Protein backbone atom coordinates (compact mmCIF):
# COMPACT_ATOMS: atom_id res chain seq x y z
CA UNK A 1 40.58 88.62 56.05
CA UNK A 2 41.92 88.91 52.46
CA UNK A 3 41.55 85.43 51.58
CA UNK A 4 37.91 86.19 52.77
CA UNK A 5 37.42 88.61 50.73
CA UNK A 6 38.31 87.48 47.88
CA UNK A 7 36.18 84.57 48.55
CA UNK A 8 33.16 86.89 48.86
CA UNK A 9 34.14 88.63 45.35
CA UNK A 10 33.74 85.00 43.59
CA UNK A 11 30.56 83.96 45.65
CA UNK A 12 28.98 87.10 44.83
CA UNK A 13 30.15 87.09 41.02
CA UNK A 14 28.79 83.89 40.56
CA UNK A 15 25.20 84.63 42.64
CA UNK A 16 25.46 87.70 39.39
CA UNK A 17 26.60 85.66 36.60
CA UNK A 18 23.35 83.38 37.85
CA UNK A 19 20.98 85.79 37.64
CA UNK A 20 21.95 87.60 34.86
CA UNK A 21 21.74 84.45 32.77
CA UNK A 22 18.05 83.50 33.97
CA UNK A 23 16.84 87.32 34.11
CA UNK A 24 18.38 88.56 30.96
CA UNK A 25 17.88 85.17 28.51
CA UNK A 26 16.12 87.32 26.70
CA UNK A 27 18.13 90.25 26.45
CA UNK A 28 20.94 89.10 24.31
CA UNK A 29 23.32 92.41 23.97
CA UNK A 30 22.47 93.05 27.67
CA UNK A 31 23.15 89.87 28.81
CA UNK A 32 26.34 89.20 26.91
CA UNK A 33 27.53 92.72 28.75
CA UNK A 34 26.64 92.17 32.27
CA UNK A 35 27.96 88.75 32.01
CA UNK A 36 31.54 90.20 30.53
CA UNK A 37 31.26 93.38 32.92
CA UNK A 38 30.82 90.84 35.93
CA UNK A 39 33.57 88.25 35.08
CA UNK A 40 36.52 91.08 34.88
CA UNK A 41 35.32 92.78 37.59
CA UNK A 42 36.07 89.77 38.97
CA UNK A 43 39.59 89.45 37.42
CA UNK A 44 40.35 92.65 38.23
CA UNK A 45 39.34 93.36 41.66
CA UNK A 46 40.89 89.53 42.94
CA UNK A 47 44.11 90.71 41.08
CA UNK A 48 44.44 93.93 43.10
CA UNK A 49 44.34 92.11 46.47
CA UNK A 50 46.30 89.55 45.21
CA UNK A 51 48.79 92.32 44.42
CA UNK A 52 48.86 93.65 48.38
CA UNK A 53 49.71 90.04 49.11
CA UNK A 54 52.63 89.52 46.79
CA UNK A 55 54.99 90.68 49.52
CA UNK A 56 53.92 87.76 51.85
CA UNK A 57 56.55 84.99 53.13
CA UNK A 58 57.83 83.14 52.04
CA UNK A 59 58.74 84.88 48.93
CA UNK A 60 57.97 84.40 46.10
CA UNK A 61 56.32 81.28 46.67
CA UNK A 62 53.16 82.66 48.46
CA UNK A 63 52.72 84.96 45.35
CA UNK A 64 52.99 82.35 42.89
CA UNK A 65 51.32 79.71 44.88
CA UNK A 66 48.01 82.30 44.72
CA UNK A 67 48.42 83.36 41.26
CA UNK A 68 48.07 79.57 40.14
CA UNK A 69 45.42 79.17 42.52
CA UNK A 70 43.04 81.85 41.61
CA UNK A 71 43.96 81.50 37.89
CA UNK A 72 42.29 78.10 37.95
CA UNK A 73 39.69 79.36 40.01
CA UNK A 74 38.73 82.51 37.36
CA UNK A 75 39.19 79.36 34.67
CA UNK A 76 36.44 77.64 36.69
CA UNK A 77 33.94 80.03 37.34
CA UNK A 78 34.27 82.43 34.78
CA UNK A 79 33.97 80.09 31.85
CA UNK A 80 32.49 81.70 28.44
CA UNK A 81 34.04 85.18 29.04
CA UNK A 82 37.40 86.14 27.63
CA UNK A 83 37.61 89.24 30.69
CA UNK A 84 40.07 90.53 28.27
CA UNK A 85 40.13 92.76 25.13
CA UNK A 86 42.50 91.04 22.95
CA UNK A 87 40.34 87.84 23.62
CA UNK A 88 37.18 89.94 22.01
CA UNK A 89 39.36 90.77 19.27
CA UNK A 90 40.04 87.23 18.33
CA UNK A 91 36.37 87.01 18.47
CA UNK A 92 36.06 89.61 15.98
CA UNK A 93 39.37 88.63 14.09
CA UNK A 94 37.34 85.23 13.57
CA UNK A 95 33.56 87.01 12.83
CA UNK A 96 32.38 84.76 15.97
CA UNK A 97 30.84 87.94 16.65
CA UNK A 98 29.09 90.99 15.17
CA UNK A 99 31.52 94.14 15.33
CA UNK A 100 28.40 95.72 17.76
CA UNK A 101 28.77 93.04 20.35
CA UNK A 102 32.34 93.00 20.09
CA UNK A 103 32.79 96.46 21.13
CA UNK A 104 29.87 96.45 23.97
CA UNK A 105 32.42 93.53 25.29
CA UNK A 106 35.17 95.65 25.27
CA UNK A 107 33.47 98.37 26.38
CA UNK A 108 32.22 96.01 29.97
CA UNK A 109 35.86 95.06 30.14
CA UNK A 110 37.26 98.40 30.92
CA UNK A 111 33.65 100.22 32.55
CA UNK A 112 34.71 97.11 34.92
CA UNK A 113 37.87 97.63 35.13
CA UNK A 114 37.21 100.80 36.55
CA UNK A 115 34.25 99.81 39.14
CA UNK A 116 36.95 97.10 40.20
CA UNK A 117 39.30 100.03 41.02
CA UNK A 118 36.88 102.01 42.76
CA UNK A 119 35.51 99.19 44.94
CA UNK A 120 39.32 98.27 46.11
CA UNK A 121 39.89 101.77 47.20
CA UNK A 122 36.65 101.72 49.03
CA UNK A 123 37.19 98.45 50.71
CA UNK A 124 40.90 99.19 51.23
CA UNK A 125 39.52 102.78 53.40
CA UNK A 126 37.67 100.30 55.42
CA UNK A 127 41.53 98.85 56.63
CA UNK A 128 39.71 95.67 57.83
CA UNK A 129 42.59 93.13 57.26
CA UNK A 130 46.87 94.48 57.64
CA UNK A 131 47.66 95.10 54.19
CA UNK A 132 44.89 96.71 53.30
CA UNK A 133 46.79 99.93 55.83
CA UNK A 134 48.36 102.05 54.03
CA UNK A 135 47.32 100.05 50.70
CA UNK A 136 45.63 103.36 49.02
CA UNK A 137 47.80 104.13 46.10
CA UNK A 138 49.48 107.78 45.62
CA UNK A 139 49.47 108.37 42.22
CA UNK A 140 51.84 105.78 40.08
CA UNK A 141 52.73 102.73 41.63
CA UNK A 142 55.90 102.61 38.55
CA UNK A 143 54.90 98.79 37.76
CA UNK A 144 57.70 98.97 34.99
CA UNK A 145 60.86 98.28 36.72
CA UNK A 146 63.07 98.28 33.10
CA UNK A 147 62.84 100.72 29.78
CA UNK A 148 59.73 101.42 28.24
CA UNK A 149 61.20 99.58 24.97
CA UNK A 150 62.19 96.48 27.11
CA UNK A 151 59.12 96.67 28.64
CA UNK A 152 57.04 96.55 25.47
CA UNK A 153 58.81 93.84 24.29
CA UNK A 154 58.11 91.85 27.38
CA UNK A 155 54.56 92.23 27.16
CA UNK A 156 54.09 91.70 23.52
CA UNK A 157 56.46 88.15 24.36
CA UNK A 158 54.12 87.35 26.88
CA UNK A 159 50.50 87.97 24.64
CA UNK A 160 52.50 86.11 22.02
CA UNK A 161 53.29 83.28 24.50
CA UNK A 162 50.25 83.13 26.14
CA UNK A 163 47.58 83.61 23.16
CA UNK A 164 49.76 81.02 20.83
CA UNK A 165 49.17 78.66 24.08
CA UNK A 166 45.69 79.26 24.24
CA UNK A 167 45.18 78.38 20.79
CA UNK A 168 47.29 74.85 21.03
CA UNK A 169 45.49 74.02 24.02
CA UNK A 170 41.98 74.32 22.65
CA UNK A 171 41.33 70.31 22.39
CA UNK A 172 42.22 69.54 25.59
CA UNK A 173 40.04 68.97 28.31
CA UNK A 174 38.76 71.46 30.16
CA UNK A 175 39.20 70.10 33.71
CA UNK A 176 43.20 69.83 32.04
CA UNK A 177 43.16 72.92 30.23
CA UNK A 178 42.52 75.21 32.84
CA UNK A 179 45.28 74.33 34.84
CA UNK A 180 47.70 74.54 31.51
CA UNK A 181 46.84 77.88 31.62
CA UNK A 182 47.22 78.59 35.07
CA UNK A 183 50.49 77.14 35.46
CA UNK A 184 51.73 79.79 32.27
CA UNK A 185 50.36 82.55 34.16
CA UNK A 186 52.38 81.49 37.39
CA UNK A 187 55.26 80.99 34.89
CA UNK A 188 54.87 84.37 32.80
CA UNK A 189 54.40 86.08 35.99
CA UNK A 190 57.71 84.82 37.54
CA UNK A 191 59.66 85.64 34.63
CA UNK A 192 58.36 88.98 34.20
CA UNK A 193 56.36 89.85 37.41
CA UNK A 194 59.26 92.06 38.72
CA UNK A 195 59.81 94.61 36.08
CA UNK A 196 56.15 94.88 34.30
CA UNK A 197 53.92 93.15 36.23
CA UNK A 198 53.17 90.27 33.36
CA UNK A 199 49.75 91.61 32.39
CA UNK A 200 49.38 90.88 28.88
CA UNK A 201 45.64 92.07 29.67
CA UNK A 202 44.65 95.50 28.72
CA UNK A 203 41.73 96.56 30.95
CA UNK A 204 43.31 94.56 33.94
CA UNK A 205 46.38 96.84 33.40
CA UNK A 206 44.11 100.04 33.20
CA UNK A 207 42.76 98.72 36.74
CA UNK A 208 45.65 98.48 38.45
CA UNK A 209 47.67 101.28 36.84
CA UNK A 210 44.88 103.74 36.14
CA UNK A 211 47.29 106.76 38.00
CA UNK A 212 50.06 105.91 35.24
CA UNK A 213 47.96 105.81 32.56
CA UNK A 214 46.79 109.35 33.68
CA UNK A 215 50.53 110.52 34.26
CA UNK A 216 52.21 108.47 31.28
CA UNK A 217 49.37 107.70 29.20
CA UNK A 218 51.94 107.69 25.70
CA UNK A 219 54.25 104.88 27.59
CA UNK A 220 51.65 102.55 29.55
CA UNK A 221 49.64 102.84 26.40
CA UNK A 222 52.47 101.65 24.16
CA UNK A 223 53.08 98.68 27.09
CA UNK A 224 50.07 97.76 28.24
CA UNK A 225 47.30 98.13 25.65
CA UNK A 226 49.46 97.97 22.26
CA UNK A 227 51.65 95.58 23.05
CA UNK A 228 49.42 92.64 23.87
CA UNK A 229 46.75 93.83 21.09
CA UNK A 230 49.90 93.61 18.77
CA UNK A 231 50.69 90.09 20.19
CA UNK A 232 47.11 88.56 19.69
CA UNK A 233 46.88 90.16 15.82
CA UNK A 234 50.81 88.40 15.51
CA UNK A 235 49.53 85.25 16.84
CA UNK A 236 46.55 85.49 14.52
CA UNK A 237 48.03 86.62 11.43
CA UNK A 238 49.94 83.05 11.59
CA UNK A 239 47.41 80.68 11.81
């Protein structure tokens, strides 16, 4: 039933991201919004059921083995949206985009972040498939499993890791390139899965975490949206 679900989330992305692109041609700002609010609601609501399987057997393999698997998939479908804010801060970091379309993209990132919350919790009420029993979260989860100095230093590795990857991997085929970067993910999330989740992805984090942010916001702030942001203007700031 999970697995089904999920599929459903990327069938009826994609139906959107269709649509939007044939209604909305016109509609530029709009467009560019929709599409970005769509593709990390994607992201972000796969990611949360993918989380409520991460205690499958065998362990850790299942985990992994779906991580890789629906990072290549996101890289597939989802192609032309960053789904992350420190990828529309390149943008801007470049002037590849106005600072007004910048900002609406960040702005879809985390107003999906939250619908992607919201529609888990609904769907998890519904208890149609085993782990979704008992899968409503009360208050924070505690995702970091080390020091909040450790932690930040793990993330901003990661963005560091992961954005200088992105950027070396640019001229390589796409049909290749996608499953570089699905194999770091599976990587970065092995490594540092266990004590901070290996995000490296602002809004995602907000989804997932929203309760911390509420009840730590100085220390999942420092982690989850500085960190990485600090790790893309690093990577940047080099080139």
């Amino acid at each position: 039933p999970s697995l089904l679900l999920l599929a459903a989330i990327v069938a009826a992305v994609a139906l959107g991201r269709r649509w939007t692109r044939r209604g909305l041609r016109s509609r530029r700002r709009l467009c560019a919004f929709v599409l970005e609010m769509l593709s990390t609601f994607q992201v972000c609501a796969c990611t949360s059921e993918l989380c409520l399987l991460a205690g499958a057997e065998p362990r850790p393999h299942t985990a992994l083995t779906l991580t890789y698997g629906f990072s290549v998939l996101h890289g597939w479908t989802l192609s032309g949206c960053t789904c992350n804010p420190c990828g529309a801060l390149q943008l801007l970091w470049a002037r590849a985009v106005p600072l007004g379309l910048g900002a609406l993209g960040v702005g879809a990132q985390f107003a999906a972040a939250v619908l992607a919350r919201a529609f888990m919790r609904f769907v998890w009420s519904l208890e149609l498939a085993e782990p979704h029993v008992g899968a409503l979260p009360q208050g924070c989860g505690n995702p970091i499993q080390t020091t909040a100095p450790q932690a930040f230093c793990i993330e901003l590795l990661f963005s560091v890791v992961f954005q200088l990857t992105l950027l070396r991997v640019e001229s390589v085929s796409p049909k290749y390139r996608v499953h570089l970067i699905a194999l770091l993910i599976t990587m970065l999330v092995y490594a540092g899965g266990n004590l901070t989740g290996a995000i490296f992805n602002p809004a995602l984090a907000f989804s997932l975490h929203s309760s911390c942010f509420y009840d730590n916001f100085l220390s999942y702030s420092l982690v989850y949206w500085i960190a990485p942001s600090l790790g893309k203007f690093l990577t940047l700031s080099r080139l």
